[in-house]
Amino acid sequence: MSLDLYYSVPVAKTTIDINLEPFCIEQQNKSITGNLRSMQNGWQSPNIIDKVDPKFSQEILKEANSYFYQIDGKNDTWELYMDNMWINITFPGGSNVEHIHPNTFLSGVYYVTTPNNCGRIAFKHPCSFTEY
C-alpha cells in the first residue's frame, strides 16, 4: 500500500527578533475602544499596516516568500503583499472566536509576548463539510 497526502495544510513557524511591545501599547492607548471583531475579553486594533515598523513588514514578507518557495519551489509564482495587519491584546481568560479571513491566501500570527500557560492557538481544517 502506498500513502499519498491530499489536502495537506502546511503550517510554518519562525522567529522575528523585533520588539513591538511598546508600539502595541501605544496603539492601544490611541484607540481605547478598539475593534469588536473576533476578540473576546481583549482589545483589537484597527488596521495598522501603514503604522507598523517597515522592518517588521519586510521580515514578514521575507518569511512568506520562503514559505511559498518551500511549498511551490519557485520565487516568481506569487506576488505577495500585505493589505491588513492588526494587534490583539488578550486579557486573562480572553480569546479569539473561531473565524476566517476571506479573500486571503495566507494568514499569519505573530506573538509579541505571551505569559506562561497562556494557552495555544488552535486551527480548524480549512475544508468544510456538511454534516447530516
PDB file of C-alpha atoms in Angstrom:
ATOM      1  CA  MET A   1       0.000   0.000   0.000  1.00  0.00           C
ATOM      2  CA  SER A   2       1.181   3.496  -0.710  1.00  0.00           C
ATOM      3  CA  LEU A   3       0.037   6.568   1.137  1.00  0.00           C
ATOM      4  CA  ASP A   4      -0.468   9.840  -0.726  1.00  0.00           C
ATOM      5  CA  LEU A   5      -1.201  13.078   1.061  1.00  0.00           C
ATOM      6  CA  TYR A   6      -4.060  15.027  -0.457  1.00  0.00           C
ATOM      7  CA  TYR A   7      -5.368  18.259   1.004  1.00  0.00           C
ATOM      8  CA  SER A   8      -2.454  18.753   3.370  1.00  0.00           C
ATOM      9  CA  VAL A   9      -2.156  22.161   5.027  1.00  0.00           C
ATOM     10  CA  PRO A  10       1.432  23.259   5.691  1.00  0.00           C
ATOM     11  CA  VAL A  11       1.869  25.473   8.752  1.00  0.00           C
ATOM     12  CA  ALA A  12       5.165  27.330   9.177  1.00  0.00           C
ATOM     13  CA  LYS A  13       6.787  28.651  12.360  1.00  0.00           C
ATOM     14  CA  THR A  14       9.629  31.152  12.647  1.00  0.00           C
ATOM     15  CA  THR A  15      11.068  33.810  14.936  1.00  0.00           C
ATOM     16  CA  ILE A  16      11.384  37.512  14.136  1.00  0.00           C
ATOM     17  CA  ASP A  17      13.511  39.488  16.574  1.00  0.00           C
ATOM     18  CA  ILE A  18      11.794  42.905  16.618  1.00  0.00           C
ATOM     19  CA  ASN A  19      10.406  44.399  19.832  1.00  0.00           C
ATOM     20  CA  LEU A  20       6.869  45.528  19.000  1.00  0.00           C
ATOM     21  CA  GLU A  21       5.529  45.688  22.559  1.00  0.00           C
ATOM     22  CA  PRO A  22       5.936  49.490  23.019  1.00  0.00           C
ATOM     23  CA  PHE A  23       4.270  50.075  19.630  1.00  0.00           C
ATOM     24  CA  CYS A  24       1.351  47.790  20.530  1.00  0.00           C
ATOM     25  CA  ILE A  25       0.762  49.537  23.860  1.00  0.00           C
ATOM     26  CA  GLU A  26       0.965  52.935  22.138  1.00  0.00           C
ATOM     27  CA  GLN A  27      -1.666  51.854  19.599  1.00  0.00           C
ATOM     28  CA  GLN A  28      -3.948  50.577  22.357  1.00  0.00           C
ATOM     29  CA  ASN A  29      -3.647  53.911  24.183  1.00  0.00           C
ATOM     30  CA  LYS A  30      -4.602  55.766  20.988  1.00  0.00           C
ATOM     31  CA  SER A  31      -7.714  53.673  20.361  1.00  0.00           C
ATOM     32  CA  ILE A  32      -9.059  52.525  23.724  1.00  0.00           C
ATOM     33  CA  THR A  33     -12.296  51.097  22.302  1.00  0.00           C
ATOM     34  CA  GLY A  34     -10.597  49.129  19.523  1.00  0.00           C
ATOM     35  CA  ASN A  35     -12.478  46.890  17.086  1.00  0.00           C
ATOM     36  CA  LEU A  36     -15.111  44.373  18.049  1.00  0.00           C
ATOM     37  CA  ARG A  37     -14.471  41.565  15.594  1.00  0.00           C
ATOM     38  CA  SER A  38     -13.159  38.230  16.838  1.00  0.00           C
ATOM     39  CA  MET A  39     -11.746  39.192  20.241  1.00  0.00           C
ATOM     40  CA  GLN A  40     -13.430  38.089  23.467  1.00  0.00           C
ATOM     41  CA  ASN A  41     -12.190  39.783  26.634  1.00  0.00           C
ATOM     42  CA  GLY A  42      -9.415  41.719  24.986  1.00  0.00           C
ATOM     43  CA  TRP A  43      -8.573  44.584  22.661  1.00  0.00           C
ATOM     44  CA  GLN A  44      -8.181  44.566  18.885  1.00  0.00           C
ATOM     45  CA  SER A  45      -6.681  47.441  16.889  1.00  0.00           C
ATOM     46  CA  PRO A  46      -7.839  48.856  13.597  1.00  0.00           C
ATOM     47  CA  ASN A  47      -5.633  48.145  10.566  1.00  0.00           C
ATOM     48  CA  ILE A  48      -2.013  49.105  11.396  1.00  0.00           C
ATOM     49  CA  ILE A  49      -0.377  48.164   8.095  1.00  0.00           C
ATOM     50  CA  ASP A  50       0.723  51.778   7.484  1.00  0.00           C
ATOM     51  CA  LYS A  51       1.851  52.351  11.085  1.00  0.00           C
ATOM     52  CA  VAL A  52       3.962  49.317  11.963  1.00  0.00           C
ATOM     53  CA  ASP A  53       7.776  49.372  11.637  1.00  0.00           C
ATOM     54  CA  PRO A  54       8.577  48.693   7.939  1.00  0.00           C
ATOM     55  CA  LYS A  55      11.357  46.321   9.065  1.00  0.00           C
ATOM     56  CA  PHE A  56       8.699  44.096  10.608  1.00  0.00           C
ATOM     57  CA  SER A  57       6.597  44.101   7.423  1.00  0.00           C
ATOM     58  CA  GLN A  58       9.698  43.296   5.350  1.00  0.00           C
ATOM     59  CA  GLU A  59      10.548  40.360   7.634  1.00  0.00           C
ATOM     60  CA  ILE A  60       7.001  39.030   7.372  1.00  0.00           C
ATOM     61  CA  LEU A  61       7.133  39.211   3.576  1.00  0.00           C
ATOM     62  CA  LYS A  62      10.565  37.551   3.564  1.00  0.00           C
ATOM     63  CA  GLU A  63       9.205  34.664   5.637  1.00  0.00           C
ATOM     64  CA  ALA A  64       6.069  34.432   3.473  1.00  0.00           C
ATOM     65  CA  ASN A  65       8.227  34.211   0.337  1.00  0.00           C
ATOM     66  CA  SER A  66      10.270  31.474   1.997  1.00  0.00           C
ATOM     67  CA  TYR A  67       7.048  29.609   2.796  1.00  0.00           C
ATOM     68  CA  PHE A  68       5.850  29.803  -0.807  1.00  0.00           C
ATOM     69  CA  TYR A  69       9.237  28.725  -2.110  1.00  0.00           C
ATOM     70  CA  GLN A  70       9.082  25.637   0.126  1.00  0.00           C
ATOM     71  CA  ILE A  71       5.605  24.618  -0.990  1.00  0.00           C
ATOM     72  CA  ASP A  72       5.854  25.653  -4.636  1.00  0.00           C
ATOM     73  CA  GLY A  73       9.575  25.626  -5.435  1.00  0.00           C
ATOM     74  CA  LYS A  74       9.524  28.892  -7.382  1.00  0.00           C
ATOM     75  CA  ASN A  75      10.041  32.509  -6.420  1.00  0.00           C
ATOM     76  CA  ASP A  76       8.165  34.027  -9.355  1.00  0.00           C
ATOM     77  CA  THR A  77       4.852  32.202  -8.976  1.00  0.00           C
ATOM     78  CA  TRP A  78       3.271  34.502  -6.395  1.00  0.00           C
ATOM     79  CA  GLU A  79       3.239  38.243  -5.928  1.00  0.00           C
ATOM     80  CA  LEU A  80       2.965  38.713  -2.195  1.00  0.00           C
ATOM     81  CA  TYR A  81       1.669  41.819  -0.487  1.00  0.00           C
ATOM     82  CA  MET A  82       0.013  42.681   2.801  1.00  0.00           C
ATOM     83  CA  ASP A  83      -3.032  44.893   2.989  1.00  0.00           C
ATOM     84  CA  ASN A  84      -4.118  44.372   6.574  1.00  0.00           C
ATOM     85  CA  MET A  85      -2.476  43.840   9.940  1.00  0.00           C
ATOM     86  CA  TRP A  86      -3.837  44.305  13.422  1.00  0.00           C
ATOM     87  CA  ILE A  87      -2.956  43.879  17.076  1.00  0.00           C
ATOM     88  CA  ASN A  88      -4.774  41.654  19.542  1.00  0.00           C
ATOM     89  CA  ILE A  89      -4.161  42.178  23.242  1.00  0.00           C
ATOM     90  CA  THR A  90      -5.847  39.362  25.104  1.00  0.00           C
ATOM     91  CA  PHE A  91      -6.767  39.868  28.756  1.00  0.00           C
ATOM     92  CA  PRO A  92      -6.664  36.939  31.228  1.00  0.00           C
ATOM     93  CA  GLY A  93      -9.382  34.467  30.281  1.00  0.00           C
ATOM     94  CA  GLY A  94      -9.798  36.061  26.839  1.00  0.00           C
ATOM     95  CA  SER A  95      -9.568  34.510  23.408  1.00  0.00           C
ATOM     96  CA  ASN A  96     -10.439  34.920  19.764  1.00  0.00           C
ATOM     97  CA  VAL A  97     -13.546  33.239  18.466  1.00  0.00           C
ATOM     98  CA  GLU A  98     -13.224  30.864  15.543  1.00  0.00           C
ATOM     99  CA  HIS A  99     -13.120  32.921  12.363  1.00  0.00           C
ATOM    100  CA  ILE A 100     -11.876  33.006   8.797  1.00  0.00           C
ATOM    101  CA  HIS A 101     -10.023  35.584   6.730  1.00  0.00           C
ATOM    102  CA  PRO A 102     -11.986  35.756   3.463  1.00  0.00           C
ATOM    103  CA  ASN A 103     -10.256  36.581   0.180  1.00  0.00           C
ATOM    104  CA  THR A 104      -6.911  35.725   1.753  1.00  0.00           C
ATOM    105  CA  PHE A 105      -4.494  33.095   0.561  1.00  0.00           C
ATOM    106  CA  LEU A 106      -2.117  33.307   3.513  1.00  0.00           C
ATOM    107  CA  SER A 107      -2.724  34.482   7.067  1.00  0.00           C
ATOM    108  CA  GLY A 108      -0.296  34.680   9.948  1.00  0.00           C
ATOM    109  CA  VAL A 109       0.018  35.226  13.673  1.00  0.00           C
ATOM    110  CA  TYR A 110       2.937  36.878  15.421  1.00  0.00           C
ATOM    111  CA  TYR A 111       3.156  36.716  19.207  1.00  0.00           C
ATOM    112  CA  VAL A 112       4.837  39.819  20.642  1.00  0.00           C
ATOM    113  CA  THR A 113       4.795  38.486  24.209  1.00  0.00           C
ATOM    114  CA  THR A 114       2.992  35.659  25.947  1.00  0.00           C
ATOM    115  CA  PRO A 115       2.620  34.895  29.641  1.00  0.00           C
ATOM    116  CA  ASN A 116       3.337  31.419  30.975  1.00  0.00           C
ATOM    117  CA  ASN A 117       0.472  28.951  30.491  1.00  0.00           C
ATOM    118  CA  CYS A 118      -1.441  31.339  28.239  1.00  0.00           C
ATOM    119  CA  GLY A 119      -2.984  28.661  26.069  1.00  0.00           C
ATOM    120  CA  ARG A 120      -2.341  27.645  22.495  1.00  0.00           C
ATOM    121  CA  ILE A 121      -3.533  28.706  19.107  1.00  0.00           C
ATOM    122  CA  ALA A 122      -5.956  26.255  17.517  1.00  0.00           C
ATOM    123  CA  PHE A 123      -6.584  25.744  13.821  1.00  0.00           C
ATOM    124  CA  LYS A 124      -9.544  24.066  12.221  1.00  0.00           C
ATOM    125  CA  HIS A 125      -9.053  22.224   8.937  1.00  0.00           C
ATOM    126  CA  PRO A 126      -9.902  24.657   6.117  1.00  0.00           C
ATOM    127  CA  CYS A 127     -12.114  22.187   4.260  1.00  0.00           C
ATOM    128  CA  SER A 128     -15.675  22.430   5.453  1.00  0.00           C
ATOM    129  CA  PHE A 129     -18.076  19.543   5.266  1.00  0.00           C
ATOM    130  CA  THR A 130     -21.820  19.414   5.632  1.00  0.00           C
ATOM    131  CA  GLU A 131     -22.925  17.123   8.411  1.00  0.00           C
ATOM    132  CA  TYR A 132     -26.208  15.213   8.116  1.00  0.00           C
TER     133      TYR A 132
END
